[in-house]
Each structure stands twice: as structure tokens, then as C-alpha cells.
PDB file of C-alpha atoms in Angstrom:
ATOM      1  CA  MET A   1      72.371  57.134  53.813  1.00  0.00           C
ATOM      2  CA  ASP A   2      71.568  59.995  56.130  1.00  0.00           C
ATOM      3  CA  THR A   3      73.766  63.059  55.966  1.00  0.00           C
ATOM      4  CA  ILE A   4      74.588  65.602  58.663  1.00  0.00           C
ATOM      5  CA  SER A   5      74.036  69.238  57.798  1.00  0.00           C
ATOM      6  CA  THR A   6      77.042  71.513  58.266  1.00  0.00           C
ATOM      7  CA  ASP A   7      74.911  74.650  58.557  1.00  0.00           C
ATOM      8  CA  GLN A   8      74.700  74.375  62.391  1.00  0.00           C
ATOM      9  CA  PRO A   9      77.487  73.592  64.915  1.00  0.00           C
ATOM     10  CA  PRO A  10      77.425  70.156  66.554  1.00  0.00           C
ATOM     11  CA  ALA A  11      75.319  69.757  69.692  1.00  0.00           C
ATOM     12  CA  GLY A  12      77.150  70.690  72.875  1.00  0.00           C
ATOM     13  CA  ASN A  13      79.405  73.140  71.014  1.00  0.00           C
ATOM     14  CA  ALA A  14      76.899  75.883  70.297  1.00  0.00           C
ATOM     15  CA  ALA A  15      78.346  79.244  69.331  1.00  0.00           C
ATOM     16  CA  GLY A  16      77.440  82.339  71.250  1.00  0.00           C
ATOM     17  CA  THR A  17      78.392  86.019  71.215  1.00  0.00           C
ATOM     18  CA  CYS A  18      81.157  87.615  73.223  1.00  0.00           C
ATOM     19  CA  TYR A  19      79.773  89.244  76.347  1.00  0.00           C
ATOM     20  CA  ARG A  20      81.872  92.334  75.644  1.00  0.00           C
ATOM     21  CA  HIS A  21      81.370  92.379  71.861  1.00  0.00           C
ATOM     22  CA  PRO A  22      77.797  91.216  71.152  1.00  0.00           C
ATOM     23  CA  LYS A  23      78.310  91.223  67.380  1.00  0.00           C
ATOM     24  CA  ARG A  24      81.147  88.687  67.510  1.00  0.00           C
ATOM     25  CA  GLU A  25      80.254  85.002  67.497  1.00  0.00           C
ATOM     26  CA  THR A  26      82.653  82.736  69.351  1.00  0.00           C
ATOM     27  CA  LEU A  27      82.985  79.205  70.647  1.00  0.00           C
ATOM     28  CA  LEU A  28      85.421  80.230  73.385  1.00  0.00           C
ATOM     29  CA  ARG A  29      84.328  80.422  77.004  1.00  0.00           C
ATOM     30  CA  CYS A  30      85.939  81.717  80.176  1.00  0.00           C
ATOM     31  CA  THR A  31      87.011  78.707  82.219  1.00  0.00           C
ATOM     32  CA  ARG A  32      85.967  80.476  85.427  1.00  0.00           C
ATOM     33  CA  CYS A  33      82.615  82.175  84.736  1.00  0.00           C
ATOM     34  CA  ASP A  34      81.732  80.233  81.534  1.00  0.00           C
ATOM     35  CA  ARG A  35      80.854  83.381  79.581  1.00  0.00           C
ATOM     36  CA  HIS A  36      81.593  83.533  75.872  1.00  0.00           C
ATOM     37  CA  ILE A  37      84.696  85.514  74.982  1.00  0.00           C
ATOM     38  CA  CYS A  38      86.173  86.439  71.628  1.00  0.00           C
ATOM     39  CA  PRO A  39      89.918  86.081  70.882  1.00  0.00           C
ATOM     40  CA  ASP A  40      90.507  89.787  71.679  1.00  0.00           C
ATOM     41  CA  CYS A  41      89.068  89.347  75.177  1.00  0.00           C
ATOM     42  CA  MET A  42      90.737  86.020  75.863  1.00  0.00           C
ATOM     43  CA  ARG A  43      93.444  86.037  78.551  1.00  0.00           C
ATOM     44  CA  GLU A  44      95.831  83.166  79.157  1.00  0.00           C
ATOM     45  CA  ALA A  45      95.406  81.313  82.468  1.00  0.00           C
ATOM     46  CA  PRO A  46      97.223  78.395  84.120  1.00  0.00           C
ATOM     47  CA  VAL A  47      94.300  76.225  82.925  1.00  0.00           C
ATOM     48  CA  GLY A  48      92.350  77.361  79.861  1.00  0.00           C
ATOM     49  CA  HIS A  49      91.482  81.006  79.287  1.00  0.00           C
ATOM     50  CA  ARG A  50      89.878  83.758  81.364  1.00  0.00           C
ATOM     51  CA  CYS A  51      87.831  86.833  80.566  1.00  0.00           C
ATOM     52  CA  PRO A  52      89.204  90.292  81.524  1.00  0.00           C
ATOM     53  CA  GLU A  53      86.856  90.667  84.500  1.00  0.00           C
ATOM     54  CA  CYS A  54      87.915  87.337  86.024  1.00  0.00           C
ATOM     55  CA  VAL A  55      91.569  88.270  85.527  1.00  0.00           C
ATOM     56  CA  ARG A  56      91.034  91.582  87.360  1.00  0.00           C
ATOM     57  CA  SER A  57      89.212  89.775  90.146  1.00  0.00           C
ATOM     58  CA  ASP A  58      92.079  87.289  90.506  1.00  0.00           C
ATOM     59  CA  ASN A  59      94.614  90.111  90.636  1.00  0.00           C
ATOM     60  CA  ARG A  60      92.724  91.763  93.481  1.00  0.00           C
ATOM     61  CA  THR A  61      92.731  88.604  95.551  1.00  0.00           C
ATOM     62  CA  VAL A  62      96.332  87.562  94.886  1.00  0.00           C
ATOM     63  CA  ARG A  63      98.678  88.983  97.504  1.00  0.00           C
ATOM     64  CA  GLN A  64     101.427  91.098  95.981  1.00  0.00           C
ATOM     65  CA  ALA A  65     105.014  90.218  96.847  1.00  0.00           C
ATOM     66  CA  ARG A  66     106.617  92.729  99.237  1.00  0.00           C
ATOM     67  CA  THR A  67     110.108  93.593 100.343  1.00  0.00           C
ATOM     68  CA  VAL A  68     111.194  93.195 103.948  1.00  0.00           C
ATOM     69  CA  PHE A  69     110.354  96.894 104.494  1.00  0.00           C
ATOM     70  CA  GLY A  70     106.855  96.605 103.036  1.00  0.00           C
ATOM     71  CA  GLY A  71     107.418  98.011  99.552  1.00  0.00           C
ATOM     72  CA  ARG A  72     106.335  96.268  96.390  1.00  0.00           C
ATOM     73  CA  LEU A  73     109.037  94.432  94.519  1.00  0.00           C
ATOM     74  CA  VAL A  74     110.420  96.463  91.635  1.00  0.00           C
ATOM     75  CA  ALA A  75     111.883  95.065  88.438  1.00  0.00           C
ATOM     76  CA  ARG A  76     113.645  98.289  87.475  1.00  0.00           C
ATOM     77  CA  PRO A  77     114.558 101.415  89.491  1.00  0.00           C
ATOM     78  CA  LEU A  78     112.214 103.651  87.540  1.00  0.00           C
ATOM     79  CA  VAL A  79     112.163 106.439  90.132  1.00  0.00           C
ATOM     80  CA  THR A  80     115.963 106.649  90.097  1.00  0.00           C
ATOM     81  CA  TYR A  81     115.900 106.806  86.295  1.00  0.00           C
ATOM     82  CA  ALA A  82     113.316 109.589  86.445  1.00  0.00           C
ATOM     83  CA  LEU A  83     115.255 111.620  89.037  1.00  0.00           C
ATOM     84  CA  VAL A  84     118.472 111.393  87.029  1.00  0.00           C
ATOM     85  CA  ALA A  85     116.587 112.435  83.891  1.00  0.00           C
ATOM     86  CA  LEU A  86     114.958 115.415  85.654  1.00  0.00           C
ATOM     87  CA  ILE A  87     118.291 116.635  87.024  1.00  0.00           C
ATOM     88  CA  LEU A  88     119.931 116.380  83.609  1.00  0.00           C
ATOM     89  CA  LEU A  89     116.984 118.142  81.980  1.00  0.00           C
ATOM     90  CA  ALA A  90     117.156 120.928  84.558  1.00  0.00           C
ATOM     91  CA  TYR A  91     120.885 121.281  83.877  1.00  0.00           C
ATOM     92  CA  LEU A  92     120.261 121.680  80.163  1.00  0.00           C
ATOM     93  CA  VAL A  93     117.710 124.390  80.935  1.00  0.00           C
ATOM     94  CA  GLU A  94     120.301 126.142  83.130  1.00  0.00           C
ATOM     95  CA  LEU A  95     122.840 126.103  80.309  1.00  0.00           C
ATOM     96  CA  VAL A  96     120.337 127.787  77.992  1.00  0.00           C
ATOM     97  CA  HIS A  97     118.766 130.108  80.586  1.00  0.00           C
ATOM     98  CA  PRO A  98     121.159 130.674  83.527  1.00  0.00           C
ATOM     99  CA  ALA A  99     118.625 133.044  85.114  1.00  0.00           C
ATOM    100  CA  VAL A 100     116.622 130.064  86.387  1.00  0.00           C
ATOM    101  CA  LEU A 101     119.253 129.613  89.104  1.00  0.00           C
ATOM    102  CA  ASP A 102     118.242 132.877  90.780  1.00  0.00           C
ATOM    103  CA  GLN A 103     114.549 132.112  90.312  1.00  0.00           C
ATOM    104  CA  PHE A 104     114.554 128.614  91.805  1.00  0.00           C
ATOM    105  CA  ASP A 105     117.528 128.364  94.199  1.00  0.00           C
ATOM    106  CA  SER A 106     117.076 127.962  97.964  1.00  0.00           C
ATOM    107  CA  LEU A 107     117.352 131.626  98.909  1.00  0.00           C
ATOM    108  CA  GLY A 108     115.620 132.220 102.236  1.00  0.00           C
ATOM    109  CA  THR A 109     115.177 135.955 101.960  1.00  0.00           C
ATOM    110  CA  GLY A 110     116.555 138.685  99.720  1.00  0.00           C
ATOM    111  CA  LEU A 111     115.795 141.879  97.819  1.00  0.00           C
ATOM    112  CA  VAL A 112     115.690 142.313  94.046  1.00  0.00           C
ATOM    113  CA  ASP A 113     115.663 145.599  92.131  1.00  0.00           C
ATOM    114  CA  ASP A 114     114.018 146.330  88.795  1.00  0.00           C
ATOM    115  CA  ALA A 115     117.117 145.143  86.922  1.00  0.00           C
ATOM    116  CA  GLY A 116     117.042 141.783  88.650  1.00  0.00           C
ATOM    117  CA  GLN A 117     120.067 142.497  90.844  1.00  0.00           C
ATOM    118  CA  ARG A 118     119.916 140.696  94.193  1.00  0.00           C
ATOM    119  CA  TYR A 119     120.699 142.354  97.539  1.00  0.00           C
ATOM    120  CA  VAL A 120     120.800 141.259 101.183  1.00  0.00           C
ATOM    121  CA  ASP A 121     117.517 141.661 103.025  1.00  0.00           C
ATOM    122  CA  ASP A 122     118.254 143.565 106.227  1.00  0.00           C
ATOM    123  CA  GLY A 123     114.645 143.408 107.391  1.00  0.00           C
ATOM    124  CA  LEU A 124     113.927 147.098 106.662  1.00  0.00           C
ATOM    125  CA  ALA A 125     111.371 148.366 104.171  1.00  0.00           C
ATOM    126  CA  ARG A 126     113.157 149.319 100.954  1.00  0.00           C
ATOM    127  CA  PRO A 127     110.949 151.120  98.413  1.00  0.00           C
ATOM    128  CA  GLY A 128     111.695 149.999  94.878  1.00  0.00           C
ATOM    129  CA  TYR A 129     112.963 146.592  95.943  1.00  0.00           C
ATOM    130  CA  GLU A 130     111.004 143.371  95.873  1.00  0.00           C
ATOM    131  CA  ALA A 131     111.363 140.878  98.722  1.00  0.00           C
ATOM    132  CA  VAL A 132     111.949 137.358  97.436  1.00  0.00           C
ATOM    133  CA  GLY A 133     112.760 133.977  98.929  1.00  0.00           C
ATOM    134  CA  ILE A 134     111.270 131.204 101.023  1.00  0.00           C
ATOM    135  CA  ALA A 135     110.330 133.560 103.859  1.00  0.00           C
ATOM    136  CA  HIS A 136     108.164 135.531 101.426  1.00  0.00           C
ATOM    137  CA  GLY A 137     106.034 132.645 100.223  1.00  0.00           C
ATOM    138  CA  GLU A 138     108.328 131.104  97.609  1.00  0.00           C
ATOM    139  CA  TRP A 139     108.284 127.691  99.277  1.00  0.00           C
ATOM    140  CA  TYR A 140     108.853 125.892  95.998  1.00  0.00           C
ATOM    141  CA  ARG A 141     112.520 126.862  96.301  1.00  0.00           C
ATOM    142  CA  LEU A 142     112.924 124.235  99.035  1.00  0.00           C
ATOM    143  CA  LEU A 143     112.544 121.498  96.410  1.00  0.00           C
ATOM    144  CA  THR A 144     113.333 123.121  93.070  1.00  0.00           C
ATOM    145  CA  SER A 145     116.820 124.006  94.306  1.00  0.00           C
ATOM    146  CA  SER A 146     117.563 120.286  94.726  1.00  0.00           C
ATOM    147  CA  PHE A 147     117.240 119.737  90.966  1.00  0.00           C
ATOM    148  CA  LEU A 148     119.607 122.566  90.017  1.00  0.00           C
ATOM    149  CA  HIS A 149     123.421 122.567  90.010  1.00  0.00           C
ATOM    150  CA  LEU A 150     126.335 124.919  89.524  1.00  0.00           C
ATOM    151  CA  LEU A 151     127.161 125.826  85.951  1.00  0.00           C
ATOM    152  CA  PRO A 152     130.603 124.915  84.524  1.00  0.00           C
ATOM    153  CA  THR A 153     131.672 128.541  84.924  1.00  0.00           C
ATOM    154  CA  GLN A 154     130.633 128.837  88.575  1.00  0.00           C
ATOM    155  CA  GLY A 155     133.271 128.164  91.203  1.00  0.00           C
ATOM    156  CA  ALA A 156     135.875 125.486  91.610  1.00  0.00           C
ATOM    157  CA  LEU A 157     133.389 122.623  91.513  1.00  0.00           C
ATOM    158  CA  GLY A 158     131.914 123.301  88.097  1.00  0.00           C
ATOM    159  CA  VAL A 159     130.617 120.130  86.451  1.00  0.00           C
ATOM    160  CA  LEU A 160     131.963 118.069  89.366  1.00  0.00           C
ATOM    161  CA  HIS A 161     129.000 119.314  91.383  1.00  0.00           C
ATOM    162  CA  ILE A 162     126.391 117.577  89.243  1.00  0.00           C
ATOM    163  CA  ALA A 163     128.684 114.631  88.411  1.00  0.00           C
ATOM    164  CA  PHE A 164     129.231 113.811  92.090  1.00  0.00           C
ATOM    165  CA  ASN A 165     125.540 114.005  92.952  1.00  0.00           C
ATOM    166  CA  LEU A 166     124.425 111.950  89.968  1.00  0.00           C
ATOM    167  CA  TRP A 167     127.016 109.286  90.690  1.00  0.00           C
ATOM    168  CA  TRP A 168     125.855 108.788  94.268  1.00  0.00           C
ATOM    169  CA  LEU A 169     122.206 109.025  93.277  1.00  0.00           C
ATOM    170  CA  TRP A 170     122.824 106.207  90.808  1.00  0.00           C
ATOM    171  CA  GLU A 171     124.812 104.094  93.278  1.00  0.00           C
ATOM    172  CA  LEU A 172     122.538 104.518  96.287  1.00  0.00           C
ATOM    173  CA  GLY A 173     119.234 105.037  94.541  1.00  0.00           C
ATOM    174  CA  ARG A 174     119.106 101.694  92.775  1.00  0.00           C
ATOM    175  CA  VAL A 175     119.846  99.787  95.985  1.00  0.00           C
ATOM    176  CA  LEU A 176     117.342 101.706  98.104  1.00  0.00           C
ATOM    177  CA  GLU A 177     114.580 101.582  95.513  1.00  0.00           C
ATOM    178  CA  GLU A 178     114.980  97.808  95.304  1.00  0.00           C
ATOM    179  CA  ARG A 179     114.573  97.509  99.086  1.00  0.00           C
ATOM    180  CA  LEU A 180     111.905 100.142  99.678  1.00  0.00           C
ATOM    181  CA  GLY A 181     109.853 100.091  96.521  1.00  0.00           C
ATOM    182  CA  HIS A 182     109.026 103.107  94.384  1.00  0.00           C
ATOM    183  CA  SER A 183     106.829 105.149  96.729  1.00  0.00           C
ATOM    184  CA  ARG A 184     108.840 104.751  99.944  1.00  0.00           C
ATOM    185  CA  TYR A 185     112.077 105.479  98.129  1.00  0.00           C
ATOM    186  CA  LEU A 186     110.635 108.624  96.553  1.00  0.00           C
ATOM    187  CA  ALA A 187     109.406 109.750  99.986  1.00  0.00           C
ATOM    188  CA  VAL A 188     112.926 109.394 101.415  1.00  0.00           C
ATOM    189  CA  TYR A 189     114.417 111.349  98.524  1.00  0.00           C
ATOM    190  CA  LEU A 190     111.955 114.239  98.612  1.00  0.00           C
ATOM    191  CA  LEU A 191     111.931 114.548 102.400  1.00  0.00           C
ATOM    192  CA  SER A 192     115.744 114.543 102.449  1.00  0.00           C
ATOM    193  CA  ALA A 193     115.823 117.263  99.802  1.00  0.00           C
ATOM    194  CA  LEU A 194     113.276 119.222 101.841  1.00  0.00           C
ATOM    195  CA  GLY A 195     115.270 118.680 105.033  1.00  0.00           C
ATOM    196  CA  GLY A 196     118.411 120.063 103.442  1.00  0.00           C
ATOM    197  CA  GLY A 197     116.566 123.132 102.224  1.00  0.00           C
ATOM    198  CA  VAL A 198     114.881 123.722 105.585  1.00  0.00           C
ATOM    199  CA  LEU A 199     118.105 123.570 107.608  1.00  0.00           C
ATOM    200  CA  GLY A 200     119.751 125.927 105.122  1.00  0.00           C
ATOM    201  CA  PHE A 201     116.845 128.325 105.539  1.00  0.00           C
ATOM    202  CA  LEU A 202     116.976 128.140 109.339  1.00  0.00           C
ATOM    203  CA  VAL A 203     120.740 128.664 109.668  1.00  0.00           C
ATOM    204  CA  SER A 204     121.647 130.782 106.632  1.00  0.00           C
ATOM    205  CA  PRO A 205     118.527 132.420 105.184  1.00  0.00           C
ATOM    206  CA  HIS A 206     120.608 134.906 103.172  1.00  0.00           C
ATOM    207  CA  GLN A 207     122.664 132.202 101.484  1.00  0.00           C
ATOM    208  CA  ALA A 208     121.308 130.755  98.247  1.00  0.00           C
ATOM    209  CA  ALA A 209     122.234 127.186  97.382  1.00  0.00           C
ATOM    210  CA  VAL A 210     121.526 124.625  94.669  1.00  0.00           C
ATOM    211  CA  GLY A 211     122.190 120.934  94.254  1.00  0.00           C
ATOM    212  CA  ALA A 212     120.867 117.468  94.977  1.00  0.00           C
ATOM    213  CA  SER A 213     123.431 117.045  97.760  1.00  0.00           C
ATOM    214  CA  GLY A 214     120.857 117.217 100.551  1.00  0.00           C
ATOM    215  CA  ALA A 215     118.740 114.505  98.946  1.00  0.00           C
ATOM    216  CA  VAL A 216     121.800 112.354  98.205  1.00  0.00           C
ATOM    217  CA  TYR A 217     123.060 112.723 101.774  1.00  0.00           C
ATOM    218  CA  GLY A 218     119.609 111.638 102.909  1.00  0.00           C
ATOM    219  CA  LEU A 219     119.882 108.523 100.753  1.00  0.00           C
ATOM    220  CA  ALA A 220     123.242 107.804 102.374  1.00  0.00           C
ATOM    221  CA  GLY A 221     121.780 108.136 105.874  1.00  0.00           C
ATOM    222  CA  CYS A 222     118.826 105.921 104.992  1.00  0.00           C
ATOM    223  CA  TYR A 223     121.122 103.376 103.342  1.00  0.00           C
ATOM    224  CA  VAL A 224     123.259 103.010 106.460  1.00  0.00           C
ATOM    225  CA  VAL A 225     120.186 102.493 108.665  1.00  0.00           C
ATOM    226  CA  LEU A 226     118.586  99.910 106.364  1.00  0.00           C
ATOM    227  CA  THR A 227     121.763  97.911 105.811  1.00  0.00           C
ATOM    228  CA  ARG A 228     122.466  97.772 109.546  1.00  0.00           C
ATOM    229  CA  ARG A 229     118.925  96.508 110.033  1.00  0.00           C
ATOM    230  CA  LEU A 230     119.433  93.765 107.448  1.00  0.00           C
ATOM    231  CA  HIS A 231     123.086  93.058 108.270  1.00  0.00           C
ATOM    232  CA  HIS A 232     123.707  93.091 104.537  1.00  0.00           C
ATOM    233  CA  HIS A 233     125.824  95.703 102.770  1.00  0.00           C
ATOM    234  CA  PRO A 234     125.675  95.747  98.956  1.00  0.00           C
ATOM    235  CA  ILE A 235     128.004  98.744  99.183  1.00  0.00           C
ATOM    236  CA  ASP A 236     130.627  98.880 101.919  1.00  0.00           C
ATOM    237  CA  PRO A 237     129.158 101.292 104.531  1.00  0.00           C
ATOM    238  CA  GLN A 238     132.597 102.792 105.062  1.00  0.00           C
ATOM    239  CA  ARG A 239     132.561 103.748 101.395  1.00  0.00           C
ATOM    240  CA  VAL A 240     129.229 105.478 101.919  1.00  0.00           C
ATOM    241  CA  LEU A 241     129.127 107.331 105.231  1.00  0.00           C
ATOM    242  CA  ILE A 242     132.810 108.171 105.762  1.00  0.00           C
ATOM    243  CA  PRO A 243     133.327 109.820 102.320  1.00  0.00           C
ATOM    244  CA  PHE A 244     130.109 111.795 102.792  1.00  0.00           C
ATOM    245  CA  VAL A 245     131.169 113.076 106.226  1.00  0.00           C
ATOM    246  CA  ILE A 246     134.667 113.932 104.989  1.00  0.00           C
ATOM    247  CA  TRP A 247     133.252 115.735 101.969  1.00  0.00           C
ATOM    248  CA  MET A 248     130.773 117.659 104.129  1.00  0.00           C
ATOM    249  CA  VAL A 249     133.587 118.883 106.387  1.00  0.00           C
ATOM    250  CA  LEU A 250     136.088 119.691 103.636  1.00  0.00           C
ATOM    251  CA  SER A 251     133.564 121.414 101.393  1.00  0.00           C
ATOM    252  CA  ALA A 252     131.942 123.481 104.162  1.00  0.00           C
ATOM    253  CA  GLY A 253     133.809 126.575 102.981  1.00  0.00           C
ATOM    254  CA  TRP A 254     132.264 126.678  99.508  1.00  0.00           C
ATOM    255  CA  THR A 255     129.138 124.485  99.689  1.00  0.00           C
ATOM    256  CA  SER A 256     126.027 124.423 101.864  1.00  0.00           C
ATOM    257  CA  TRP A 257     126.984 122.192 104.771  1.00  0.00           C
ATOM    258  CA  GLU A 258     123.556 122.949 106.195  1.00  0.00           C
ATOM    259  CA  GLY A 259     121.926 121.292 103.183  1.00  0.00           C
ATOM    260  CA  HIS A 260     124.180 118.264 103.516  1.00  0.00           C
ATOM    261  CA  LEU A 261     123.559 117.859 107.234  1.00  0.00           C
ATOM    262  CA  GLY A 262     119.826 118.499 106.982  1.00  0.00           C
ATOM    263  CA  GLY A 263     119.423 115.864 104.285  1.00  0.00           C
ATOM    264  CA  LEU A 264     121.550 113.357 106.199  1.00  0.00           C
ATOM    265  CA  LEU A 265     119.530 113.783 109.404  1.00  0.00           C
ATOM    266  CA  VAL A 266     116.135 113.567 107.712  1.00  0.00           C
ATOM    267  CA  GLY A 267     117.112 110.589 105.549  1.00  0.00           C
ATOM    268  CA  GLY A 268     118.422 108.742 108.581  1.00  0.00           C
ATOM    269  CA  LEU A 269     115.314 109.564 110.618  1.00  0.00           C
ATOM    270  CA  VAL A 270     112.906 108.385 107.923  1.00  0.00           C
ATOM    271  CA  GLY A 271     115.087 105.318 107.411  1.00  0.00           C
ATOM    272  CA  LEU A 272     114.723 104.454 111.084  1.00  0.00           C
ATOM    273  CA  GLY A 273     110.956 104.700 110.811  1.00  0.00           C
ATOM    274  CA  PHE A 274     110.893 102.484 107.739  1.00  0.00           C
ATOM    275  CA  ALA A 275     113.396  99.927 109.032  1.00  0.00           C
ATOM    276  CA  TYR A 276     112.029  99.363 112.531  1.00  0.00           C
ATOM    277  CA  ALA A 277     108.282  99.687 111.985  1.00  0.00           C
ATOM    278  CA  PRO A 278     106.488  96.672 113.556  1.00  0.00           C
ATOM    279  CA  ALA A 279     105.424  94.110 110.972  1.00  0.00           C
ATOM    280  CA  ARG A 280     101.737  94.090 111.936  1.00  0.00           C
ATOM    281  CA  ARG A 281     101.379  97.855 111.548  1.00  0.00           C
ATOM    282  CA  ARG A 282     104.259  98.501 109.196  1.00  0.00           C
ATOM    283  CA  THR A 283     102.490 100.594 106.576  1.00  0.00           C
ATOM    284  CA  ALA A 284     100.591 102.700 109.125  1.00  0.00           C
ATOM    285  CA  VAL A 285     103.753 103.430 111.112  1.00  0.00           C
ATOM    286  CA  GLN A 286     105.748 104.255 107.995  1.00  0.00           C
ATOM    287  CA  VAL A 287     103.064 106.616 106.731  1.00  0.00           C
ATOM    288  CA  GLY A 288     102.895 108.194 110.182  1.00  0.00           C
ATOM    289  CA  VAL A 289     106.662 108.755 110.274  1.00  0.00           C
ATOM    290  CA  THR A 290     106.601 110.266 106.789  1.00  0.00           C
ATOM    291  CA  VAL A 291     103.762 112.638 107.632  1.00  0.00           C
ATOM    292  CA  ALA A 292     105.259 113.587 111.009  1.00  0.00           C
ATOM    293  CA  VAL A 293     108.630 114.497 109.474  1.00  0.00           C
ATOM    294  CA  ALA A 294     106.933 116.499 106.721  1.00  0.00           C
ATOM    295  CA  VAL A 295     104.766 118.380 109.244  1.00  0.00           C
ATOM    296  CA  LEU A 296     107.798 119.127 111.409  1.00  0.00           C
ATOM    297  CA  LEU A 297     109.733 120.559 108.473  1.00  0.00           C
ATOM    298  CA  VAL A 298     106.775 122.664 107.359  1.00  0.00           C
ATOM    299  CA  ALA A 299     106.276 123.967 110.899  1.00  0.00           C
ATOM    300  CA  LEU A 300     109.927 125.010 111.105  1.00  0.00           C
ATOM    301  CA  VAL A 301     109.625 126.917 107.835  1.00  0.00           C
ATOM    302  CA  VAL A 302     106.451 128.652 108.994  1.00  0.00           C
ATOM    303  CA  LEU A 303     107.991 129.713 112.299  1.00  0.00           C
ATOM    304  CA  LYS A 304     111.171 130.962 110.639  1.00  0.00           C
ATOM    305  CA  SER A 305     109.186 132.852 107.986  1.00  0.00           C
ATOM    306  CA  LEU A 306     107.045 134.540 110.637  1.00  0.00           C
ATOM    307  CA  ALA A 307     110.165 135.514 112.563  1.00  0.00           C
ATOM    308  CA  ARG A 308     111.667 137.072 109.438  1.00  0.00           C
ATOM    309  CA  THR A 309     108.585 138.863 108.152  1.00  0.00           C
ATOM    310  CA  GLY A 310     106.784 139.601 111.419  1.00  0.00           C
TER     311      GLY A 310
END
């Protein structure tokens, strides 16, 4: 009786080597390109298995799901998580080193002596004093100030300052990030923070301020615009806009109303651009609105700085 040798694989099932790992023999093949693949390179597919290159090619051709405003769908509000974490981290740094408040607040212009004492800048040359602030090139203050908050020992607000801002960032941020996607949401937040700092610089350059209020007010303005566009209100709009306006008026005596108003206006403006961009050119229009608002804010800072410093 004839016997069949087991030293070679049966015909039609010849083993080959993985195209990515030439030293590995395998019987597996990609169901799309028919190349040999080892178990480490094998990727599950609706029918059979695919190699990594075919999977990447499929991902490039598959259209990603988008929100009604053009952003990619998000499973978790990662940007909101990151912003909350950064604000809390900055607060811990403040508790350990309170001096960071003077170094990174939104002061427009001021004078500092050798001991670090701050004085009002009256526009005259003062030997022995260093000019500091946004008008003197410290533009980072426009954004860094939005991550800082009053210490528990500072003023009547104390910890309520950071608690209020974090609460509204959590409430509004998750909703907006879900509707806008990560990048558009982050653009609204940062531009709103910048808008609050710019208006504070334009109106009260001698007044230093800290807090995420401008950015949070911007989220509120954007939220109202987007929900009116969709006719859907996850949060009652009267619980959003009215409390913010009331708080801005009542707290004007001890907080930066300019920061609140600047953030609200910029957030609402960017929200309009995002909400009403035509579908066929949505991304281009939204990018254009974002860039235009940023350029406008930068131009205002430049003009104000030149007016202050000559």
C-alpha cells in the first residue's frame, strides 16, 4: 500500500513566509491581497483576515462619521478631561508657589522693582524698574492667565472661583465637545480665553486678572448658538445664559467683567461660524472663521501695545 509522506504540506496548501517577517513560515494569507501573513500581522476582517497594509488602505477609503457641525464623533470628551486636569494642576502649583500668579496673570502693563514689588506703569521712564505685561511682549499671559485661579486666601471668592469655573467647564464642555469634536471644541475654548484676555487688556491694561471665566463664558455663548441652530437643548438655555449674565453683572465689582464679556462675545461669534457654515464648504468656512477671529484679536493686541509703548 502506498503511503503519503508527512514531510511536505499537501498540494494547494503550500506554506510561505510572512511578507513582513521573512523568517516566519505561515499558511495564512490576506484575503484581499493574498500575501502570506503570520499570526502577529493578521488583522480580523468581516470576511477572513487582512494584512496591516490592507487595513490601513481600507481605513483611508472609509468615510469617517461626522457630527452635524463637521467634527468627528467622539467617544469620550478627552479635551474637557485634559482642560480640567491642567487647571487643577496649575492650582496645585499656585498653592506651592503663589508667585506664579504675578508671573502669568493677564497684566497688560506694569512696573516691577528688584524686590518683585509691582507698581502702576504711568508711561514714564523709571530707572531701576522693569516694565512687564502683555504690552511689553509677554503675550503668553493672554492664555496662561486662563488656567490660574484665586488662592483660598485671596478675596471673597476663594475656592469658589475655581469651583464655579470647573463646574461649568464640565457641564458645557462635555456637550460641546460631543457636538463639535475635539479640535473645533478646543478652538472655541482657546479663542474664548484669548478674547477675554484681549478685552481686559484693551479696557483695563493696569488690572491683572486670572481665571478660566472668559473661556467658560465663551463656551456658554457657543452653546446657546449651537442649541438654537439644532433646536435641541441638553441643558435649559435659561440655566446657561441668564445665570452667566447675572453673575457677570453682580461680580463686576470684584472680578474682570471685561474677561467675561470678551469670552462671551468671541465664543458666540465662533459658534455662529461653526453652526451656520454651508455644508459644501463647511470645513473651509469654519477654518476661515477661526483664523479671522484669531487674526483680529492679535491685531488688537498689537495696536494696543504700540499705543502703550510708542
